Amino acid sequence: MSDSLPPRLPLDWIAASLRRERTRAGISLSELAKRAGIAKSTLSQLEAASGNPSVETLWALGVALGVPFSALVEPPAPSVRVIRAGQGPTVASEKAEFAATLLSASPPGARRDIYHLRAEPGAVRESEPHIPGTVEHLIVGAGRVKAGPVGEEVELEPGDYMTYRGDVAHSYEALTPGTTFVLVMQHM
């Protein structure tokens, strides 16, 4: 067992999250510091991506902001996210040959449409932007597909997962015969 500590979270993630959540809550730096029971100078340093936040400080700030701890320490979400087959957070059953991999948790108030798609090589299926706030989730069942926002397309194989904004121009292209995939359209 190693005695070394895990790597620290980048301070700029925490700073951006604190500023975002404080702005969303509509409260001043002074008011948040007061509610969290920390010095205003400490909060100012954290929002400037300096200082050394402890779990306790971040927890107190999360409680004061009314957000989970994870909202302050999660990395910024990329515009395109891919989870390759066999990767991702997986939990296995103790009683059966069964494993669940979380690909995307549903945000509160989200609406989703789920499609099973079949595609063959040939023409690219170009899609105009959907309603604002649409996010697409794609899981390849068979074959290979190239998909995503224009200029950010990614090649995917069976079991691969990808998510991207659906409110921008995007496309799907089957690269092998018999390509199938599941498409979940999430409307916020």
mmCIF file of N, CA, C and O in Angstrom, residues 113-119 137-142 178-185:
data_model
loop_
_atom_site.group_PDB
_atom_site.id
_atom_site.type_symbol
_atom_site.label_atom_id
_atom_site.label_comp_id
_atom_site.label_asym_id
_atom_site.label_seq_id
_atom_site.Cartn_x
_atom_site.Cartn_y
_atom_site.Cartn_z
ATOM 1 N N ASP A 113 -35.765 11.085 -25.300
ATOM 2 C CA ASP A 113 -36.303 10.202 -26.329
ATOM 3 C C ASP A 113 -35.205 9.191 -26.616
ATOM 4 O O ASP A 113 -34.035 9.550 -26.696
ATOM 5 N N ILE A 114 -35.558 7.917 -26.781
ATOM 6 C CA ILE A 114 -34.576 6.870 -27.032
ATOM 7 C C ILE A 114 -34.872 6.240 -28.383
ATOM 8 O O ILE A 114 -36.014 5.877 -28.671
ATOM 9 N N TYR A 115 -33.829 6.113 -29.206
ATOM 10 C CA TYR A 115 -33.975 5.546 -30.548
ATOM 11 C C TYR A 115 -32.976 4.415 -30.742
ATOM 12 O O TYR A 115 -31.840 4.501 -30.287
ATOM 13 N N HIS A 116 -33.395 3.362 -31.431
ATOM 14 C CA HIS A 116 -32.475 2.328 -31.896
ATOM 15 C C HIS A 116 -32.330 2.568 -33.392
ATOM 16 O O HIS A 116 -33.324 2.588 -34.119
ATOM 17 N N LEU A 117 -31.097 2.771 -33.846
ATOM 18 C CA LEU A 117 -30.871 3.137 -35.242
ATOM 19 C C LEU A 117 -30.061 2.077 -35.977
ATOM 20 O O LEU A 117 -29.166 1.466 -35.404
ATOM 21 N N ARG A 118 -30.399 1.896 -37.230
ATOM 22 C CA ARG A 118 -29.645 1.023 -38.128
ATOM 23 C C ARG A 118 -29.124 1.897 -39.252
ATOM 24 O O ARG A 118 -29.845 2.751 -39.765
ATOM 25 N N ALA A 119 -27.876 1.674 -39.634
ATOM 26 C CA ALA A 119 -27.279 2.496 -40.696
ATOM 27 C C ALA A 119 -26.327 1.652 -41.524
ATOM 28 O O ALA A 119 -25.719 0.706 -41.029
ATOM 29 N N HIS A 137 -26.910 11.277 -26.662
ATOM 30 C CA HIS A 137 -26.091 10.207 -26.109
ATOM 31 C C HIS A 137 -26.171 9.063 -27.115
ATOM 32 O O HIS A 137 -27.258 8.682 -27.514
ATOM 33 N N LEU A 138 -25.034 8.519 -27.515
ATOM 34 C CA LEU A 138 -24.990 7.488 -28.547
ATOM 35 C C LEU A 138 -24.192 6.292 -28.041
ATOM 36 O O LEU A 138 -23.102 6.479 -27.495
ATOM 37 N N ILE A 139 -24.748 5.089 -28.187
ATOM 38 C CA ILE A 139 -24.071 3.850 -27.798
ATOM 39 C C ILE A 139 -24.102 2.911 -29.004
ATOM 40 O O ILE A 139 -25.178 2.584 -29.505
ATOM 41 N N VAL A 140 -22.932 2.465 -29.452
ATOM 42 C CA VAL A 140 -22.848 1.594 -30.622
ATOM 43 C C VAL A 140 -23.103 0.152 -30.216
ATOM 44 O O VAL A 140 -22.501 -0.357 -29.266
ATOM 45 N N GLY A 141 -24.020 -0.513 -30.950
ATOM 46 C CA GLY A 141 -24.317 -1.918 -30.716
ATOM 47 C C GLY A 141 -23.512 -2.824 -31.636
ATOM 48 O O GLY A 141 -22.944 -3.818 -31.202
ATOM 49 N N ALA A 142 -23.463 -2.480 -32.914
ATOM 50 C CA ALA A 142 -22.746 -3.295 -33.901
ATOM 51 C C ALA A 142 -22.172 -2.386 -34.976
ATOM 52 O O ALA A 142 -22.717 -1.309 -35.250
ATOM 53 N N GLY A 178 -24.273 -3.101 -41.510
ATOM 54 C CA GLY A 178 -24.962 -3.611 -40.338
ATOM 55 C C GLY A 178 -24.732 -2.809 -39.068
ATOM 56 O O GLY A 178 -24.865 -3.340 -37.977
ATOM 57 N N THR A 179 -24.396 -1.552 -39.208
ATOM 58 C CA THR A 179 -24.154 -0.712 -38.028
ATOM 59 C C THR A 179 -25.470 -0.422 -37.316
ATOM 60 O O THR A 179 -26.459 -0.047 -37.944
ATOM 61 N N THR A 180 -25.480 -0.625 -36.003
ATOM 62 C CA THR A 180 -26.641 -0.266 -35.183
ATOM 63 C C THR A 180 -26.152 0.503 -33.963
ATOM 64 O O THR A 180 -25.046 0.278 -33.474
ATOM 65 N N PHE A 181 -26.985 1.416 -33.506
ATOM 66 C CA PHE A 181 -26.658 2.135 -32.284
ATOM 67 C C PHE A 181 -27.922 2.656 -31.628
ATOM 68 O O PHE A 181 -28.973 2.744 -32.252
ATOM 69 N N VAL A 182 -27.809 2.926 -30.340
ATOM 70 C CA VAL A 182 -28.902 3.505 -29.572
ATOM 71 C C VAL A 182 -28.600 4.986 -29.436
ATOM 72 O O VAL A 182 -27.476 5.384 -29.114
ATOM 73 N N LEU A 183 -29.606 5.810 -29.700
ATOM 74 C CA LEU A 183 -29.455 7.247 -29.574
ATOM 75 C C LEU A 183 -30.489 7.736 -28.562
ATOM 76 O O LEU A 183 -31.675 7.460 -28.689
ATOM 77 N N VAL A 184 -30.012 8.422 -27.543
ATOM 78 C CA VAL A 184 -30.875 9.029 -26.541
ATOM 79 C C VAL A 184 -30.790 10.540 -26.736
ATOM 80 O O VAL A 184 -29.705 11.112 -26.662
ATOM 81 N N MET A 185 -31.940 11.150 -27.018
ATOM 82 C CA MET A 185 -31.998 12.609 -27.153
ATOM 83 C C MET A 185 -32.577 13.167 -25.863
ATOM 84 O O MET A 185 -33.710 12.843 -25.505
#
